[in-house]
Amino acid sequence: MKVVPSRSSEWVKPVASQKPASAIIEIDRVSQVFQTSARKDHLALSDISLTIEEGAFVSILGPSGCGKSTLLYIVGGFVSPTSGAARIKGQAITGPGPDRGPVFQEFALFPWKTVLGNVMYGPRQQGVRASEADALSRSLIEMVGLKGYENFYPKELSGGMKQRVALARTLAYHPEVLLMDEPFGALDAHTRTRLQNDLLNIWERDRKTVLFVTHSVDEAVFLSDKVVMMSKSPGRIRQVIDIDLPRPRRRSELLLDPRYQKYVVDIERMFDESDEAGSAT
Amino acid sequence: MISPTALTRRAAPVLACIGLLAVWQVASLVLKNDSFPTAIEAIRAVPDILGDKEALINILASLRRMAMGFGVAVLFSIPLGLLMGRSRAVAAFFNPLLMVIYPVPKAALMPIIMLWLGVGDVTKTLVIFLGVSLPVIYHSFEGAKAVEEKMLWSGAAMGLSPLQRLVRIVLPAALPEILTGCRTGLVLALITMITSEMIARQSGAGNILFNALDMGQYDTVFAMIIIVGAMGICLDAIFERIRARLVRWSEPQFDMPLSFS
């Protein structure tokens, strides 16, 4: 899937030329209108088309208010688009399902359940036997680095730990696609960096498809195979950029890599340009 | 080993009770009014009431009606409140109805209900039911409304149906708020229990109280007030124990010293 950088416009490719090998998610001319008041409509998403290949780590990057989370909720089936359609493996998305596992910025853990109870919830709902679900959940809790915290309640955990539990809880029911909605947005810089590294380590094991919403350029470049840049009012796709950096990635190494730096700087420049263009009109 | 602060905290409710009785005693001695017996006289009359089989049967009958009214109210109000909290249409339908019923003193409805259903247990239980329902509905409603959308989405992604989400996510998530409503409801149940027996005199703790008042047995009147007050404290303390156990997972809260915790 990696696109070889061309000479002039480097790795920047327009949306139309993306020819996916094995698409898992297709977003087809999706628009979303929100009624903000009785007479005023707000066009949150305008005519979005996007294809996500199986096993890809794709970030949706944009300023707040560009509709990037809404797009993720449409794929999740939590919000139905005003027009257009989203599909998973060719099937129209009509509602939430265990094939798409969300991880939210707000963690959204069940506070009345322990860490173990939270992680076991999905498998139990899916009909997995208690003993099996228990063993699976314990191994996932260990994988996200929370061994020993099985019987803690969410209120006893820090933000970073809560998000680790949320990730384990979602992985526990084996979704085919992870939908991550600014998952590290509420965390301090140090915790965020650690979770980014850990997320990539976990992702390397089975390379599930990930759709990752963020407003941090450097987070998007560090994690992704592909960055979808969005602009706001109305929310549109500006550009889709393939990130051609070797994996596995370590943050400490990558920060020194000129290729990484170039991606970050170029994307930031593009956002700056659009801001200027936006304020000029 | 109990620290001095813990000791003070534990002793505080007892000290408050003793203080109240002391003030009562002094006030009564100063006022020298026949209809205001001293605290000691009132306390002396307590064992007389509790030792009397007839009185005991009356009090137990009261408690039975109260338990019935409270229980049915909770079973009815929690599902209704939760549905109202999660469905705009249900809320839009029931909210105006509840706003009409809310300010009406439930005991004021008793004479009418008595005409329909007689002066027996059904009428009194129904009035208790009405008294308890509103705060429980209101708190269940508020609790359900405050449940984080993303929590429900997480459940939906795991494959929970709307009904399962209501029972297995909204109910536990709203439980702290629901139990706050139930606690208010419990006190209201006690109040409506006594008032209902004041209006429909036939049996019960309220009946003993008001009969004694009619006959000028003021020590019995005040003894009954002590007994009702003590029942309130005990019921609340028991309820608080249960509540604390059920919502141990939620934020710790400071509480009134009423619960003797």
Coordinates of C-alpha atoms in Angstrom, one line a residue:
Chain A
M1 CA 0.0 0.0 0.0
K2 CA 3.0 2.3 0.5
V3 CA 3.1 4.9 -2.1
V4 CA 6.6 5.7 -3.4
P5 CA 7.3 9.5 -3.2
S6 CA 7.2 11.1 -6.6
R7 CA 9.7 13.8 -7.5
S8 CA 7.8 17.1 -7.4
S9 CA 4.8 17.1 -5.1
E10 CA 6.4 14.4 -3.0
W11 CA 4.0 12.1 -1.2
V12 CA 1.0 14.3 -1.5
K13 CA -1.7 12.6 -3.6
P14 CA -5.2 13.7 -4.3
V15 CA -8.1 11.6 -3.0
A16 CA -9.2 10.5 -6.4
S17 CA -6.1 8.6 -7.3
Q18 CA -6.3 6.3 -4.2
K19 CA -6.8 2.8 -5.6
P20 CA -7.2 0.5 -2.6
A21 CA -6.1 -3.1 -2.8
S22 CA -8.6 -4.6 -0.2
A23 CA -10.9 -2.0 1.1
I24 CA -12.5 -2.7 4.5
I25 CA -14.3 0.6 5.0
E26 CA -15.8 2.8 2.3
I27 CA -17.2 6.2 2.9
D28 CA -19.2 7.2 -0.1
R29 CA -20.2 10.9 -0.6
V30 CA -21.2 11.3 3.0
S31 CA -22.7 14.7 4.1
Q32 CA -23.9 15.6 7.6
V33 CA -26.1 18.5 8.4
F34 CA -26.8 19.5 12.0
Q35 CA -29.7 21.7 12.9
T36 CA -28.1 24.2 15.3
S37 CA -31.3 26.3 15.7
A38 CA -34.8 26.3 14.2
R39 CA -33.7 28.1 11.0
K40 CA -30.0 27.5 10.8
D41 CA -28.3 24.4 9.6
H42 CA -24.7 23.6 10.0
L43 CA -23.0 21.6 7.4
A44 CA -20.6 19.5 9.5
L45 CA -19.4 17.2 6.7
S46 CA -19.6 17.9 3.0
D47 CA -19.4 15.2 0.4
I48 CA -16.8 13.0 2.0
S49 CA -15.5 10.0 0.2
L50 CA -12.7 7.8 1.6
T51 CA -11.6 4.3 1.4
I52 CA -9.7 2.5 4.2
E53 CA -7.7 -0.6 3.4
E54 CA -7.6 -3.6 5.7
G55 CA -4.8 -3.5 8.2
A56 CA -4.0 0.2 7.7
F57 CA -3.5 2.7 10.4
V58 CA -5.3 5.8 9.2
S59 CA -5.5 9.1 11.0
I60 CA -8.1 11.8 10.4
L61 CA -6.4 15.1 11.2
G62 CA -8.0 18.5 11.4
P63 CA -8.9 21.5 13.5
S64 CA -11.7 21.2 16.0
G65 CA -15.1 21.7 14.4
C66 CA -14.1 20.1 11.1
G67 CA -16.4 17.1 11.7
K68 CA -13.6 14.5 12.0
S69 CA -15.3 12.9 15.1
T70 CA -18.6 12.9 13.4
L71 CA -17.1 11.0 10.5
L72 CA -15.8 8.4 12.9
Y73 CA -19.3 8.2 14.6
I74 CA -20.8 7.6 11.2
V75 CA -18.4 4.7 10.6
G76 CA -19.2 3.5 14.1
G77 CA -22.9 3.6 13.3
F78 CA -23.6 5.9 16.2
V79 CA -24.7 8.7 13.9
S80 CA -26.4 8.2 10.6
P81 CA -25.3 10.5 7.8
T82 CA -27.8 13.0 6.3
S83 CA -26.8 11.8 2.8
G84 CA -24.4 9.3 1.4
A85 CA -23.4 5.9 3.0
A86 CA -20.7 4.2 4.8
R87 CA -19.9 0.5 4.3
I88 CA -17.9 -2.1 6.0
K89 CA -16.7 -5.0 3.8
G90 CA -19.4 -4.0 1.3
Q91 CA -22.2 -4.0 3.8
A92 CA -24.0 -0.8 4.5
I93 CA -23.5 0.5 8.1
T94 CA -26.9 0.9 9.8
G95 CA -25.9 0.8 13.4
P96 CA -23.2 0.0 15.9
G97 CA -21.7 -3.5 15.9
P98 CA -18.9 -5.5 17.5
D99 CA -17.0 -5.5 14.2
R100 CA -16.2 -1.8 15.0
G101 CA -14.8 -1.1 18.4
P102 CA -14.7 2.5 19.7
V103 CA -12.2 4.1 22.1
F104 CA -13.3 7.5 23.2
Q105 CA -11.5 10.5 24.6
E106 CA -13.8 10.3 27.6
F107 CA -12.9 6.7 28.2
A108 CA -16.6 5.8 28.8
L109 CA -15.7 3.0 31.2
F110 CA -18.5 1.4 33.2
P111 CA -17.7 2.9 36.7
W112 CA -19.6 0.3 38.6
K113 CA -17.4 -2.5 37.1
T114 CA -13.9 -3.3 38.1
V115 CA -11.1 -3.2 35.5
L116 CA -11.6 -6.9 35.0
G117 CA -15.4 -6.5 34.8
N118 CA -15.1 -3.8 32.2
V119 CA -12.8 -5.8 30.0
M120 CA -14.9 -9.0 30.4
Y121 CA -18.1 -7.2 29.5
G122 CA -17.8 -7.4 25.7
P123 CA -16.8 -11.1 25.5
R124 CA -19.5 -12.0 28.1
Q125 CA -22.1 -10.2 26.0
Q126 CA -20.9 -12.1 23.0
G127 CA -21.6 -15.4 24.8
V128 CA -18.0 -16.3 25.7
R129 CA -17.9 -18.6 28.7
A130 CA -17.0 -16.8 32.0
S131 CA -13.8 -18.8 32.6
E132 CA -12.6 -18.1 29.0
A133 CA -13.6 -14.4 29.1
D134 CA -11.7 -14.1 32.4
A135 CA -8.5 -15.6 31.1
L136 CA -8.7 -13.5 27.9
S137 CA -9.4 -10.3 29.8
R138 CA -6.5 -11.0 32.3
S139 CA -4.1 -11.4 29.4
L140 CA -5.3 -8.2 27.8
I141 CA -5.0 -6.3 31.0
E142 CA -1.4 -7.5 31.3
M143 CA -0.8 -6.5 27.7
V144 CA -1.9 -2.9 28.3
G145 CA 0.4 -2.9 31.4
L146 CA -2.2 -3.0 34.1
K147 CA -1.4 -6.4 35.7
G148 CA -2.3 -6.1 39.4
Y149 CA -5.1 -3.6 38.8
E150 CA -7.8 -6.2 37.9
N151 CA -10.0 -5.5 40.9
F152 CA -9.6 -1.7 40.9
Y153 CA -12.6 0.5 40.1
P154 CA -12.2 3.2 37.3
K155 CA -12.4 6.0 39.8
E156 CA -9.2 4.7 41.4
L157 CA -7.2 4.9 38.2
S158 CA -5.4 7.8 36.5
G159 CA -6.5 9.1 33.1
G160 CA -3.8 7.1 31.3
M161 CA -4.7 3.9 33.1
K162 CA -8.4 4.4 32.3
Q163 CA -7.6 4.7 28.6
R164 CA -5.5 1.5 28.8
V165 CA -8.5 -0.2 30.3
A166 CA -10.8 1.2 27.6
L167 CA -8.4 -0.1 24.9
A168 CA -8.3 -3.5 26.5
R169 CA -12.1 -3.5 26.8
T170 CA -12.5 -2.8 23.1
L171 CA -9.8 -5.3 22.0
A172 CA -11.5 -8.0 24.1
Y173 CA -14.4 -8.5 21.7
H174 CA -12.1 -8.6 18.7
P175 CA -13.4 -5.8 16.5
E176 CA -12.1 -5.8 13.0
V177 CA -11.7 -2.1 13.0
L178 CA -10.6 0.1 16.0
L179 CA -12.3 3.5 16.0
M180 CA -10.2 5.9 18.1
D181 CA -11.7 9.3 18.9
E182 CA -8.9 11.5 20.1
P183 CA -8.1 8.8 22.6
F184 CA -5.1 10.6 24.1
G185 CA -6.6 14.1 23.9
A186 CA -7.4 14.3 27.7
L187 CA -4.0 13.1 28.8
D188 CA -0.8 15.0 29.8
A189 CA 2.1 15.1 27.3
H190 CA 4.2 12.4 29.1
T191 CA 1.3 9.9 29.4
R192 CA 0.3 10.6 25.8
T193 CA 3.7 9.8 24.5
R194 CA 3.8 6.5 26.5
L195 CA 0.4 5.5 25.3
Q196 CA 1.3 6.3 21.7
N197 CA 4.3 4.0 21.9
D198 CA 2.3 1.2 23.6
L199 CA -0.5 1.5 21.1
L200 CA 1.9 1.0 18.2
N201 CA 3.5 -2.0 20.0
I202 CA 0.0 -3.6 20.5
W203 CA -1.0 -2.7 17.0
E204 CA 2.2 -4.4 15.6
R205 CA 1.0 -7.7 16.9
D206 CA -2.0 -8.1 14.7
R207 CA -2.2 -4.9 12.6
K208 CA -5.9 -4.4 13.0
T209 CA -7.4 -1.6 10.9
V210 CA -7.4 1.6 12.9
L211 CA -9.2 4.8 12.2
F212 CA -7.7 7.4 14.5
V213 CA -9.1 10.9 15.0
T214 CA -6.7 13.5 16.3
H215 CA -5.9 17.2 16.0
S216 CA -2.2 16.6 16.7
V217 CA -0.1 16.6 13.5
D218 CA 2.8 14.9 15.1
E219 CA 0.7 12.2 16.7
A220 CA -0.9 11.5 13.3
V221 CA 2.4 11.3 11.5
F222 CA 4.0 9.1 14.2
L223 CA 1.2 6.6 14.2
S224 CA -0.2 6.4 10.8
D225 CA 0.2 4.8 7.4
K226 CA -2.0 7.4 6.0
V227 CA -3.1 10.9 7.2
V228 CA -6.4 12.3 6.0
M229 CA -6.3 16.1 6.3
M230 CA -9.6 17.8 6.8
S231 CA -10.6 21.4 6.7
K232 CA -13.5 23.0 8.4
S233 CA -16.8 24.8 7.7
P234 CA -17.8 22.8 5.9
G235 CA -15.9 19.7 6.8
R236 CA -14.0 18.5 3.7
I237 CA -11.1 16.2 2.9
R238 CA -8.2 18.5 1.9
Q239 CA -5.6 15.9 1.2
V240 CA -4.7 12.3 1.9
I241 CA -1.0 11.8 2.6
D242 CA 0.8 8.5 2.8
I243 CA 3.3 8.3 5.5
D244 CA 6.2 6.3 4.3
L245 CA 8.2 5.7 7.4
P246 CA 9.7 2.4 8.5
R247 CA 8.0 0.2 11.1
P248 CA 8.2 -0.7 13.9
R249 CA 8.5 3.0 14.9
R250 CA 10.1 4.3 18.1
R251 CA 9.3 7.8 19.0
S252 CA 12.7 8.6 20.2
E253 CA 14.3 7.5 16.9
L254 CA 11.6 9.0 14.7
L255 CA 11.9 12.5 16.2
L256 CA 15.4 12.7 14.8
D257 CA 14.5 11.4 11.4
P258 CA 14.4 14.2 8.8
R259 CA 11.7 12.4 6.8
Y260 CA 9.4 12.5 9.9
Q261 CA 10.2 16.1 10.5
K262 CA 9.4 16.9 6.9
Y263 CA 6.0 15.3 7.0
V264 CA 5.2 17.2 10.2
V265 CA 6.4 20.6 8.9
D266 CA 4.7 20.2 5.5
I267 CA 1.4 19.3 7.0
E268 CA 1.6 22.2 9.4
R269 CA 2.4 24.5 6.5
M270 CA -0.6 23.2 4.6
F271 CA -2.9 24.0 7.6
D272 CA -1.4 27.4 7.9
E273 CA -2.0 28.1 4.2
S274 CA -5.6 27.1 4.5
D275 CA -6.1 29.2 7.6
E276 CA -4.8 32.2 5.7
A277 CA -6.9 31.5 2.7
G278 CA -9.9 31.0 5.0
S279 CA -9.3 34.3 6.8
A280 CA -8.8 36.2 3.5
T281 CA -12.2 35.3 2.1
Chain B
M1 CA -7.4 2.1 68.6
I2 CA -9.8 4.9 67.8
S3 CA -8.3 8.3 67.1
P4 CA -9.7 11.3 69.0
T5 CA -11.2 12.7 65.7
A6 CA -12.9 9.4 65.0
L7 CA -14.2 9.3 68.5
T8 CA -15.7 12.8 68.2
R9 CA -17.3 11.9 64.9
R10 CA -18.9 8.8 66.4
A11 CA -20.0 10.5 69.6
A12 CA -21.4 13.6 67.8
P13 CA -24.8 12.2 66.9
V14 CA -25.3 10.8 70.4
L15 CA -24.3 14.2 71.9
A16 CA -26.7 16.0 69.6
C17 CA -29.6 13.8 70.7
I18 CA -28.7 14.3 74.4
G19 CA -28.4 18.0 73.8
L20 CA -31.8 18.1 72.2
L21 CA -33.4 16.2 75.1
A22 CA -31.7 18.5 77.6
V23 CA -33.1 21.6 75.9
W24 CA -36.5 20.0 75.8
Q25 CA -36.3 19.1 79.5
V26 CA -35.3 22.6 80.5
A27 CA -37.9 24.3 78.2
S28 CA -40.6 22.1 79.6
L29 CA -39.6 22.8 83.2
V30 CA -39.5 26.5 82.5
L31 CA -42.8 26.7 80.6
K32 CA -44.7 24.4 83.1
N33 CA -47.4 23.7 80.5
D34 CA -49.7 20.6 80.9
S35 CA -49.5 19.9 77.2
F36 CA -45.7 20.0 77.2
P37 CA -44.4 17.1 79.3
T38 CA -40.7 16.9 80.2
A39 CA -38.3 14.8 78.1
I40 CA -38.0 12.3 81.0
E41 CA -41.8 11.9 81.3
A42 CA -42.0 11.3 77.5
I43 CA -39.2 8.8 77.5
R44 CA -40.8 6.9 80.5
A45 CA -43.9 6.5 78.4
V46 CA -42.0 4.8 75.5
P47 CA -41.7 1.4 77.1
D48 CA -45.4 1.5 78.1
I49 CA -46.4 1.9 74.4
L50 CA -43.9 -0.6 73.2
G51 CA -44.9 -3.1 75.9
D52 CA -48.6 -2.8 74.9
K53 CA -49.5 -5.6 72.5
E54 CA -52.3 -3.6 70.8
A55 CA -50.0 -0.6 70.2
L56 CA -47.3 -2.8 68.8
I57 CA -49.7 -4.4 66.4
N58 CA -50.8 -0.9 65.3
I59 CA -47.2 0.2 64.8
L60 CA -46.4 -3.0 62.8
A61 CA -49.5 -2.4 60.7
S62 CA -48.2 1.1 59.9
L63 CA -44.8 -0.2 59.0
R64 CA -46.3 -2.9 56.8
R65 CA -48.3 -0.3 54.8
M66 CA -45.3 1.9 54.6
A67 CA -43.2 -0.9 53.2
M68 CA -45.8 -1.8 50.7
G69 CA -46.3 1.8 49.5
F70 CA -42.6 2.4 49.3
G71 CA -41.8 -0.9 47.6
V72 CA -44.5 -0.6 44.9
A73 CA -43.6 3.1 44.4
V74 CA -39.9 2.3 43.8
L75 CA -40.7 -0.6 41.5
F76 CA -43.0 1.7 39.5
S77 CA -41.0 4.9 39.6
I78 CA -37.5 3.8 38.7
P79 CA -38.4 2.3 35.3
L80 CA -40.6 5.3 34.5
G81 CA -37.9 7.8 35.5
L82 CA -35.3 5.9 33.5
L83 CA -37.5 5.8 30.4
M84 CA -38.2 9.5 30.8
G85 CA -34.5 10.2 31.1
R86 CA -33.7 8.4 27.9
S87 CA -36.7 9.2 25.7
R88 CA -37.7 12.7 24.9
A89 CA -41.2 11.6 23.9
V90 CA -41.8 9.8 27.2
A91 CA -40.5 12.8 29.1
A92 CA -42.7 15.2 27.1
F93 CA -45.7 13.1 28.0
F94 CA -45.2 12.6 31.7
N95 CA -43.5 15.8 32.7
P96 CA -46.6 18.0 32.7
L97 CA -48.6 15.3 34.5
L98 CA -46.0 15.1 37.2
M99 CA -45.7 18.9 37.5
V100 CA -49.4 19.0 38.2
I101 CA -49.2 16.3 40.9
Y102 CA -46.0 17.6 42.5
P103 CA -47.2 20.6 44.5
V104 CA -50.4 18.9 45.7
P105 CA -50.0 17.6 49.2
K106 CA -50.7 13.9 48.8
A107 CA -52.6 13.8 52.2
A108 CA -55.0 16.4 50.7
L109 CA -56.1 13.8 48.2
M110 CA -57.0 11.3 51.0
P111 CA -60.6 12.4 51.6
I112 CA -61.3 11.8 47.9
I113 CA -59.4 8.5 47.7
M114 CA -61.3 7.4 50.9
L115 CA -64.6 8.0 49.1
W116 CA -63.5 5.7 46.4
L117 CA -61.5 3.0 48.2
G118 CA -62.7 3.3 51.8
V119 CA -60.6 3.9 54.9
G120 CA -58.6 0.7 54.8
D121 CA -55.1 -0.3 53.9
V122 CA -55.5 0.3 50.2
T123 CA -56.2 4.0 50.6
K124 CA -53.3 4.6 53.0
T125 CA -50.9 2.5 50.9
L126 CA -51.9 4.4 47.8
V127 CA -51.2 7.8 49.5
I128 CA -47.8 6.6 50.6
F129 CA -47.2 5.3 47.1
L130 CA -48.0 8.8 45.7
G131 CA -45.8 10.5 48.2
V132 CA -42.8 8.3 47.5
S133 CA -43.2 8.1 43.7
L134 CA -42.4 11.7 42.8
P135 CA -38.9 12.1 44.2
V136 CA -37.9 8.7 43.0
I137 CA -39.2 9.4 39.5
Y138 CA -37.5 12.8 39.5
H139 CA -34.1 11.5 40.6
S140 CA -34.3 8.5 38.3
F141 CA -35.1 10.8 35.5
E142 CA -32.2 13.1 36.3
G143 CA -29.8 10.2 36.8
A144 CA -30.8 8.6 33.5
K145 CA -30.5 11.9 31.6
A146 CA -26.9 12.4 32.9
V147 CA -25.6 9.1 31.6
E148 CA -22.8 9.6 29.3
E149 CA -23.8 9.0 25.7
K150 CA -20.4 7.4 24.9
M151 CA -21.0 4.8 27.6
L152 CA -24.1 3.8 25.8
W153 CA -22.3 3.8 22.5
S154 CA -19.7 1.5 24.0
G155 CA -22.4 -0.9 25.1
A156 CA -24.1 -0.7 21.7
A157 CA -20.9 -1.6 20.0
M158 CA -20.7 -4.7 22.2
G159 CA -24.1 -5.7 20.9
L160 CA -26.4 -4.6 23.7
S161 CA -30.0 -4.0 22.6
P162 CA -31.8 -0.8 23.6
L163 CA -33.6 -2.6 26.5
Q164 CA -30.3 -4.2 27.6
R165 CA -28.7 -0.8 27.6
L166 CA -31.4 0.6 29.8
V167 CA -31.2 -2.2 32.3
R168 CA -27.5 -2.9 32.2
I169 CA -26.0 0.5 31.6
V170 CA -28.5 3.3 32.4
L171 CA -29.8 1.7 35.6
P172 CA -26.4 1.0 37.2
A173 CA -24.9 4.3 36.0
A174 CA -27.9 6.3 37.4
L175 CA -28.0 4.2 40.6
P176 CA -26.3 6.8 42.9
E177 CA -28.9 9.4 41.9
I178 CA -31.8 6.9 42.1
L179 CA -30.8 5.9 45.6
T180 CA -30.7 9.6 46.6
G181 CA -34.3 9.8 45.5
C182 CA -35.2 6.6 47.3
R183 CA -33.7 8.0 50.5
T184 CA -35.9 11.1 50.2
G185 CA -38.8 8.8 49.4
L186 CA -38.2 6.7 52.5
V187 CA -38.6 9.8 54.8
L188 CA -41.6 10.9 52.8
A189 CA -43.1 7.4 53.2
L190 CA -42.8 7.8 57.0
I191 CA -44.4 11.3 56.9
T192 CA -47.3 10.2 54.6
M193 CA -47.8 7.1 56.7
I194 CA -48.5 9.2 59.8
T195 CA -50.6 11.9 58.0
S196 CA -52.7 9.2 56.3
E197 CA -53.4 7.7 59.7
M198 CA -54.3 11.1 61.1
I199 CA -56.9 11.5 58.4
A200 CA -58.2 8.0 58.3
R201 CA -58.2 7.0 61.9
Q202 CA -58.5 3.3 62.3
S203 CA -55.2 1.8 63.2
G204 CA -51.6 2.6 63.1
A205 CA -48.9 4.6 64.8
G206 CA -50.6 7.9 63.8
N207 CA -53.8 6.7 65.3
I208 CA -52.2 6.1 68.7
L209 CA -50.6 9.5 68.5
F210 CA -53.8 11.4 67.7
N211 CA -56.0 9.4 70.0
A212 CA -53.7 10.3 72.8
L213 CA -53.8 13.9 71.8
D214 CA -57.6 13.8 71.9
M215 CA -57.5 12.3 75.3
G216 CA -55.0 14.7 76.6
Q217 CA -52.3 12.0 77.3
Y218 CA -49.5 14.3 76.3
D219 CA -46.7 12.1 77.6
T220 CA -48.0 9.4 75.2
V221 CA -48.1 11.9 72.3
F222 CA -44.5 12.9 72.8
A223 CA -43.5 9.3 73.4
M224 CA -45.0 8.5 70.0
I225 CA -43.1 11.4 68.4
I226 CA -39.9 9.9 69.9
I227 CA -40.8 6.5 68.5
V228 CA -41.6 7.8 65.0
G229 CA -38.4 9.8 65.1
A230 CA -36.4 6.8 66.2
M231 CA -38.0 4.7 63.4
G232 CA -36.9 7.4 60.9
I233 CA -33.4 7.4 62.1
C234 CA -33.2 3.6 62.1
L235 CA -34.8 3.2 58.6
D236 CA -32.5 5.9 57.2
A237 CA -29.4 4.3 58.8
I238 CA -30.3 0.9 57.4
F239 CA -31.0 2.4 54.0
E240 CA -27.7 4.3 54.1
R241 CA -25.8 1.1 54.8
I242 CA -27.4 -0.6 51.8
R243 CA -26.9 2.5 49.6
A244 CA -23.2 2.8 50.5
R245 CA -22.7 -0.9 49.7
L246 CA -24.5 -0.7 46.3
V247 CA -22.6 2.4 45.1
R248 CA -19.2 1.8 46.7
W249 CA -17.8 2.3 43.2
S250 CA -18.9 5.9 42.9
E251 CA -17.3 9.0 44.4
P252 CA -17.3 9.0 48.2
Q253 CA -19.6 11.6 49.6
F254 CA -19.9 13.3 52.9
D255 CA -23.1 12.6 54.8
M256 CA -25.3 13.9 57.5
P257 CA -24.4 12.4 60.9
L258 CA -28.0 11.1 61.0
S259 CA -26.9 7.7 59.7
F260 CA -24.6 6.8 62.6
S261 CA -22.1 5.5 60.1

